[in-house]
GROMACS .gro file of C-alpha atoms in nm:
model
  300
    1MET     CA    1   1.323  -1.481  -0.272
    2ILE     CA    2   1.109  -1.210  -0.437
    3ASP     CA    3   0.928  -0.910  -0.290
    4LEU     CA    4   0.744  -0.690  -0.537
    5HIS     CA    5   0.552  -0.468  -0.294
    6ILE     CA    6   0.774  -0.250  -0.076
    7HIS     CA    7   0.728   0.112   0.034
    8SER     CA    8   0.997   0.374   0.089
    9ARG     CA    9   0.980   0.713   0.258
   10TYR     CA   10   0.837   0.853  -0.066
   11SER     CA   11   0.511   0.692   0.046
   12ASP     CA   12   0.334   0.903   0.307
   13ASP     CA   13   0.339   0.604   0.543
   14GLY     CA   14   0.684   0.457   0.469
   15ASP     CA   15   1.001   0.486   0.677
   16PHE     CA   16   1.312   0.392   0.479
   17THR     CA   17   1.513   0.535   0.193
   18PRO     CA   18   1.524   0.330  -0.129
   19GLU     CA   19   1.895   0.258  -0.071
   20SER     CA   20   1.825   0.133   0.282
   21LEU     CA   21   1.553  -0.097   0.148
   22ALA     CA   22   1.796  -0.241  -0.108
   23VAL     CA   23   2.047  -0.314   0.169
   24GLN     CA   24   1.776  -0.479   0.381
   25CYS     CA   25   1.670  -0.691   0.082
   26LYS     CA   26   2.029  -0.805   0.037
   27GLU     CA   27   2.052  -0.898   0.405
   28LYS     CA   28   1.723  -1.091   0.387
   29GLY     CA   29   1.827  -1.289   0.081
   30ILE     CA   30   1.575  -1.120  -0.151
   31GLY     CA   31   1.712  -1.145  -0.504
   32ILE     CA   32   1.447  -0.944  -0.691
   33PHE     CA   33   1.250  -0.654  -0.548
   34SER     CA   34   1.041  -0.352  -0.641
   35VAL     CA   35   0.971  -0.028  -0.455
   36THR     CA   36   0.604   0.055  -0.509
   37ASP     CA   37   0.527   0.386  -0.342
   38HIS     CA   38   0.177   0.531  -0.320
   39ASN     CA   39   0.100   0.742  -0.628
   40CYS     CA   40   0.470   0.816  -0.670
   41VAL     CA   41   0.764   0.676  -0.871
   42ARG     CA   42   1.041   0.894  -0.721
   43ALA     CA   43   1.215   0.601  -0.551
   44ASN     CA   44   1.291   0.401  -0.863
   45VAL     CA   45   1.614   0.565  -0.980
   46GLU     CA   46   1.769   0.541  -0.633
   47ALA     CA   47   1.644   0.187  -0.576
   48GLU     CA   48   1.765   0.059  -0.913
   49GLU     CA   49   2.112   0.212  -0.867
   50ALA     CA   50   2.140   0.057  -0.521
   51ALA     CA   51   2.021  -0.279  -0.653
   52LYS     CA   52   2.289  -0.278  -0.923
   53ARG     CA   53   2.561  -0.201  -0.667
   54LEU     CA   54   2.443  -0.490  -0.452
   55GLY     CA   55   2.397  -0.737  -0.735
   56LEU     CA   56   2.017  -0.756  -0.698
   57GLY     CA   57   1.744  -0.769  -0.958
   58TYR     CA   58   1.512  -0.469  -0.966
   59LEU     CA   59   1.175  -0.402  -1.129
   60SER     CA   60   1.053  -0.042  -1.145
   61GLY     CA   61   0.726   0.002  -0.962
   62GLY     CA   62   0.451   0.215  -0.813
   63GLU     CA   63   0.115   0.167  -0.640
   64PHE     CA   64  -0.161   0.389  -0.773
   65GLU     CA   65  -0.497   0.443  -0.611
   66CYS     CA   66  -0.794   0.440  -0.845
   67ILE     CA   67  -1.172   0.404  -0.859
   68TYR     CA   68  -1.383   0.131  -1.015
   69ASN     CA   69  -1.763   0.129  -0.972
   70GLY     CA   70  -1.728   0.384  -0.691
   71ARG     CA   71  -1.483   0.171  -0.493
   72ASN     CA   72  -1.118   0.240  -0.414
   73PHE     CA   73  -0.858  -0.003  -0.546
   74HIS     CA   74  -0.478  -0.005  -0.558
   75MET     CA   75  -0.309  -0.086  -0.889
   76LEU     CA   76   0.056  -0.186  -0.892
   77GLY     CA   77   0.259  -0.089  -1.197
   78TYR     CA   78   0.580  -0.274  -1.290
   79GLY     CA   79   0.850  -0.233  -1.552
   80MET     CA   80   0.720   0.100  -1.679
   81ASP     CA   81   0.923   0.400  -1.790
   82CYS     CA   82   0.902   0.614  -1.477
   83ARG     CA   83   1.011   0.922  -1.671
   84ASP     CA   84   0.666   0.938  -1.830
   85GLU     CA   85   0.515   1.271  -1.723
   86ALA     CA   86   0.180   1.107  -1.653
   87PHE     CA   87   0.320   0.959  -1.331
   88ALA     CA   88   0.418   1.304  -1.209
   89GLY     CA   89   0.063   1.412  -1.292
   90LEU     CA   90  -0.083   1.136  -1.075
   91GLU     CA   91   0.143   1.238  -0.787
   92GLN     CA   92   0.058   1.607  -0.821
   93ALA     CA   93  -0.317   1.542  -0.835
   94VAL     CA   94  -0.304   1.362  -0.500
   95GLU     CA   95  -0.071   1.621  -0.348
   96ARG     CA   96  -0.310   1.906  -0.441
   97GLN     CA   97  -0.585   1.738  -0.240
   98SER     CA   98  -0.386   1.597   0.049
   99ARG     CA   99  -0.383   1.898   0.284
  100ARG     CA  100  -0.758   1.951   0.260
  101ALA     CA  101  -0.815   1.578   0.313
  102SER     CA  102  -0.585   1.587   0.618
  103PHE     CA  103  -0.795   1.858   0.784
  104GLU     CA  104  -1.112   1.670   0.693
  105MET     CA  105  -0.972   1.367   0.880
  106LEU     CA  106  -0.879   1.590   1.173
  107GLU     CA  107  -1.234   1.724   1.208
  108LYS     CA  108  -1.387   1.377   1.178
  109THR     CA  109  -1.145   1.243   1.440
  110ARG     CA  110  -1.252   1.519   1.677
  111ALA     CA  111  -1.616   1.431   1.602
  112LEU     CA  112  -1.546   1.086   1.748
  113GLY     CA  113  -1.469   1.261   2.077
  114PHE     CA  114  -1.089   1.268   2.057
  115SER     CA  115  -0.885   1.577   2.135
  116VAL     CA  116  -0.606   1.612   1.880
  117THR     CA  117  -0.435   1.928   1.757
  118GLU     CA  118  -0.277   2.044   1.431
  119GLU     CA  119   0.054   2.075   1.617
  120GLU     CA  120   0.042   1.710   1.724
  121MET     CA  121  -0.028   1.596   1.370
  122ASN     CA  122   0.245   1.816   1.226
  123GLN     CA  123   0.487   1.664   1.476
  124ALA     CA  124   0.382   1.314   1.371
  125ALA     CA  125   0.464   1.404   1.009
  126ALA     CA  126   0.784   1.596   1.087
  127ASP     CA  127   1.023   1.322   0.971
  128CYS     CA  128   0.822   1.228   0.664
  129PHE     CA  129   0.902   1.327   0.306
  130TRP     CA  130   0.545   1.455   0.262
  131LYS     CA  131   0.533   1.684   0.567
  132GLU     CA  132   0.199   1.839   0.474
  133ARG     CA  133   0.009   1.509   0.479
  134TRP     CA  134  -0.151   1.338   0.774
  135THR     CA  135  -0.247   0.973   0.739
  136GLY     CA  136  -0.482   0.746   0.928
  137GLU     CA  137  -0.177   0.564   1.059
  138MET     CA  138  -0.045   0.891   1.204
  139PHE     CA  139  -0.376   0.957   1.377
  140GLY     CA  140  -0.358   0.609   1.525
  141GLU     CA  141  -0.002   0.666   1.648
  142VAL     CA  142  -0.093   0.999   1.809
  143LEU     CA  143  -0.409   0.876   1.978
  144LEU     CA  144  -0.255   0.553   2.105
  145GLY     CA  145   0.028   0.758   2.252
  146LYS     CA  146  -0.199   0.982   2.459
  147PRO     CA  147  -0.211   0.880   2.829
  148GLU     CA  148  -0.564   1.016   2.870
  149TYR     CA  149  -0.689   0.758   2.619
  150GLU     CA  150  -0.517   0.459   2.775
  151ASN     CA  151  -0.851   0.296   2.855
  152HIS     CA  152  -1.059   0.437   2.570
  153PRO     CA  153  -1.283   0.158   2.434
  154LEU     CA  154  -1.234   0.255   2.068
  155LEU     CA  155  -0.859   0.213   2.106
  156ALA     CA  156  -0.861  -0.112   2.306
  157PRO     CA  157  -0.846  -0.344   2.000
  158TYR     CA  158  -0.518  -0.180   1.888
  159ARG     CA  159  -0.336  -0.212   2.220
  160LYS     CA  160  -0.125  -0.511   2.321
  161GLY     CA  161  -0.342  -0.820   2.337
  162GLY     CA  162  -0.621  -0.665   2.130
  163ASP     CA  163  -0.748  -0.838   1.818
  164ARG     CA  164  -0.615  -0.557   1.595
  165SER     CA  165  -0.283  -0.514   1.775
  166ASP     CA  166  -0.059  -0.699   1.528
  167ASN     CA  167  -0.032  -0.390   1.304
  168PRO     CA  168  -0.211  -0.132   1.519
  169TYR     CA  169  -0.152   0.183   1.314
  170VAL     CA  170  -0.248   0.049   0.974
  171ASN     CA  171  -0.538  -0.146   1.122
  172PHE     CA  172  -0.661   0.179   1.276
  173TYR     CA  173  -0.641   0.332   0.928
  174TRP     CA  174  -0.842   0.049   0.770
  175ASP     CA  175  -1.106   0.063   1.045
  176PHE     CA  176  -1.153   0.440   1.065
  177TYR     CA  177  -0.988   0.625   0.771
  178SER     CA  178  -1.034   0.406   0.463
  179GLN     CA  179  -1.316   0.461   0.216
  180GLY     CA  180  -1.658   0.435   0.377
  181LYS     CA  181  -1.524   0.464   0.733
  182PRO     CA  182  -1.613   0.749   0.972
  183CYS     CA  183  -1.289   0.949   0.937
  184TYR     CA  184  -1.228   0.908   0.563
  185GLY     CA  185  -1.065   1.209   0.399
  186THR     CA  186  -1.208   1.249   0.050
  187VAL     CA  187  -0.961   1.238  -0.240
  188ALA     CA  188  -1.074   1.221  -0.602
  189TYR     CA  189  -0.863   0.937  -0.740
  190PRO     CA  190  -0.864   0.868  -1.116
  191PRO     CA  191  -1.074   0.593  -1.272
  192MET     CA  192  -0.910   0.251  -1.295
  193GLU     CA  193  -0.923   0.271  -1.675
  194GLU     CA  194  -0.709   0.587  -1.672
  195VAL     CA  195  -0.446   0.436  -1.443
  196LEU     CA  196  -0.430   0.121  -1.655
  197GLU     CA  197  -0.383   0.330  -1.969
  198ILE     CA  198  -0.099   0.529  -1.809
  199ILE     CA  199   0.086   0.215  -1.692
  200HIS     CA  200   0.044   0.038  -2.025
  201ARG     CA  201   0.140   0.342  -2.233
  202ALA     CA  202   0.463   0.367  -2.032
  203GLY     CA  203   0.547   0.007  -2.123
  204GLY     CA  204   0.451  -0.145  -1.788
  205ILE     CA  205   0.222  -0.417  -1.661
  206ALA     CA  206  -0.064  -0.351  -1.418
  207VAL     CA  207  -0.133  -0.577  -1.121
  208LEU     CA  208  -0.430  -0.553  -0.884
  209ALA     CA  209  -0.287  -0.513  -0.533
  210HIS     CA  210  -0.396  -0.715  -0.227
  211PRO     CA  211  -0.753  -0.801  -0.336
  212GLY     CA  212  -0.807  -0.960   0.004
  213ALA     CA  213  -0.785  -0.614   0.159
  214SER     CA  214  -0.963  -0.417  -0.113
  215LEU     CA  215  -1.248  -0.671  -0.139
  216LYS     CA  216  -1.255  -0.780   0.224
  217GLY     CA  217  -1.562  -0.994   0.279
  218GLN     CA  218  -1.653  -0.975  -0.091
  219GLU     CA  219  -1.364  -1.167  -0.245
  220GLU     CA  220  -1.601  -1.333  -0.493
  221LYS     CA  221  -1.627  -0.997  -0.674
  222LEU     CA  222  -1.273  -1.053  -0.803
  223ALA     CA  223  -1.414  -1.271  -1.081
  224GLU     CA  224  -1.623  -0.977  -1.204
  225LEU     CA  225  -1.332  -0.735  -1.165
  226ALA     CA  226  -1.091  -0.968  -1.348
  227ALA     CA  227  -1.265  -0.883  -1.675
  228GLN     CA  228  -1.086  -0.547  -1.660
  229PRO     CA  229  -0.763  -0.520  -1.866
  230PHE     CA  230  -0.510  -0.533  -1.585
  231ASP     CA  231  -0.238  -0.791  -1.637
  232GLY     CA  232  -0.201  -0.962  -1.302
  233ILE     CA  233  -0.324  -1.023  -0.948
  234GLU     CA  234  -0.117  -0.995  -0.631
  235VAL     CA  235  -0.203  -1.347  -0.520
  236PHE     CA  236   0.046  -1.374  -0.236
  237SER     CA  237   0.023  -1.088   0.012
  238SER     CA  238   0.073  -1.034   0.383
  239TYR     CA  239  -0.299  -0.948   0.389
  240HIS     CA  240  -0.408  -1.289   0.257
  241CYS     CA  241  -0.474  -1.612   0.440
  242GLU     CA  242  -0.403  -1.941   0.265
  243LYS     CA  243  -0.768  -1.987   0.166
  244GLN     CA  244  -0.771  -1.646  -0.004
  245GLU     CA  245  -0.443  -1.720  -0.179
  246ASP     CA  246  -0.585  -2.043  -0.318
  247TYR     CA  247  -0.892  -1.860  -0.449
  248PHE     CA  248  -0.690  -1.575  -0.601
  249LEU     CA  249  -0.448  -1.823  -0.756
  250GLU     CA  250  -0.735  -2.013  -0.918
  251THR     CA  251  -0.894  -1.686  -1.037
  252ALA     CA  252  -0.567  -1.564  -1.188
  253LYS     CA  253  -0.528  -1.890  -1.379
  254ARG     CA  254  -0.891  -1.884  -1.494
  255PHE     CA  255  -0.864  -1.535  -1.639
  256GLY     CA  256  -0.509  -1.567  -1.772
  257LYS     CA  257  -0.362  -1.315  -1.530
  258LEU     CA  258  -0.004  -1.301  -1.408
  259MET     CA  259   0.053  -1.379  -1.040
  260THR     CA  260   0.274  -1.170  -0.815
  261CYS     CA  261   0.375  -1.162  -0.449
  262GLY     CA  262   0.460  -0.877  -0.215
  263SER     CA  263   0.490  -0.814   0.156
  264ASP     CA  264   0.358  -0.453   0.150
  265PHE     CA  265   0.641  -0.368   0.387
  266HIS     CA  266   0.634  -0.013   0.528
  267GLY     CA  267   0.819  -0.011   0.858
  268LYS     CA  268   0.665   0.103   1.186
  269THR     CA  269   0.311   0.138   1.051
  270LYS     CA  270   0.305  -0.239   0.990
  271PRO     CA  271   0.544  -0.392   1.246
  272ALA     CA  272   0.418  -0.747   1.192
  273ILE     CA  273   0.499  -0.732   0.820
  274HIS     CA  274   0.857  -0.814   0.720
  275LEU     CA  275   1.043  -0.798   0.392
  276GLY     CA  276   1.008  -1.110   0.182
  277GLU     CA  277   0.729  -1.260   0.394
  278ALA     CA  278   0.426  -1.235   0.169
  279ALA     CA  279   0.337  -1.602   0.207
  280ALA     CA  280   0.564  -1.747   0.475
  281HIS     CA  281   0.333  -2.041   0.543
  282ARG     CA  282   0.409  -2.179   0.196
  283ASP     CA  283   0.777  -2.228   0.283
  284GLY     CA  284   0.912  -2.032  -0.012
  285GLN     CA  285   0.683  -2.187  -0.273
  286ALA     CA  286   0.525  -1.849  -0.350
  287GLY     CA  287   0.853  -1.709  -0.482
  288GLU     CA  288   0.903  -2.010  -0.709
  289ILE     CA  289   0.548  -1.981  -0.845
  290ILE     CA  290   0.583  -1.608  -0.908
  291LEU     CA  291   0.929  -1.627  -1.064
  292LYS     CA  292   0.806  -1.890  -1.309
  293ALA     CA  293   0.493  -1.686  -1.392
  294LEU     CA  294   0.685  -1.361  -1.446
  295LYS     CA  295   0.942  -1.529  -1.670
  296GLU     CA  296   0.669  -1.697  -1.874
  297GLY     CA  297   0.490  -1.362  -1.901
  298GLY     CA  298   0.803  -1.187  -2.029
  299VAL     CA  299   0.824  -0.953  -1.729
  300LEU     CA  300   1.166  -1.084  -1.612
   0.00000   0.00000   0.00000
């Protein structure tokens, strides 16, 4: 079993240490994994050391937010030299903007009619590595935990039985705090071309993450985007239905792109997403397809 999209506590919305993730992978029967934190490669040394102790295969990784034609995308990097100073530069650029963006989200959340304080948000971030950042998932957790909003209509879809209740916190983020949504906190991410150059210069391969989420409702645009010089497409993802997977698989083959799979496991922000379950309905076939593709591509 393979899982090449996992987040540790070095992501602003992840829960576990890299060593804990390695142990969980071992317990789940995952033989090859990668920790791909948001705009950060800090986890890789710890994760690789833990993988070696446990007899697991490890591929260095990161997930970097970038802009193409005015739209936000996530680019996964694999196998790169994480000591390259450019990765620290990407992390620092986001960190410089994060506090201002957090307060922007706070004001926009209040504009929706919700009462939420700085103290409540600081408490939500208290156990996180990045204590100065507030995320859309944190806002969702705080608001859904307030008794006075138990029957609030905007929150109903995220409560038990609602159509967005499978992963309520991250769904709240996608619906209210992602690009173009009412509570989006503006961050100037680098152009896709710059991120691709950094990954490639460090000896890595670049893979477009979860196109079914980034291009939701406009999946056909992947064919246009595939002309860009990234190396692969995350075909199998917890965000993708089987129809999307089939389309992304065909597109990857058509444009000569590698295919990868990843659960996008975080922990409590995505409780319905489990390690190693990027394409459970294919009964393990995804891992076989990806392993073959990565070996043929010289990645493993």
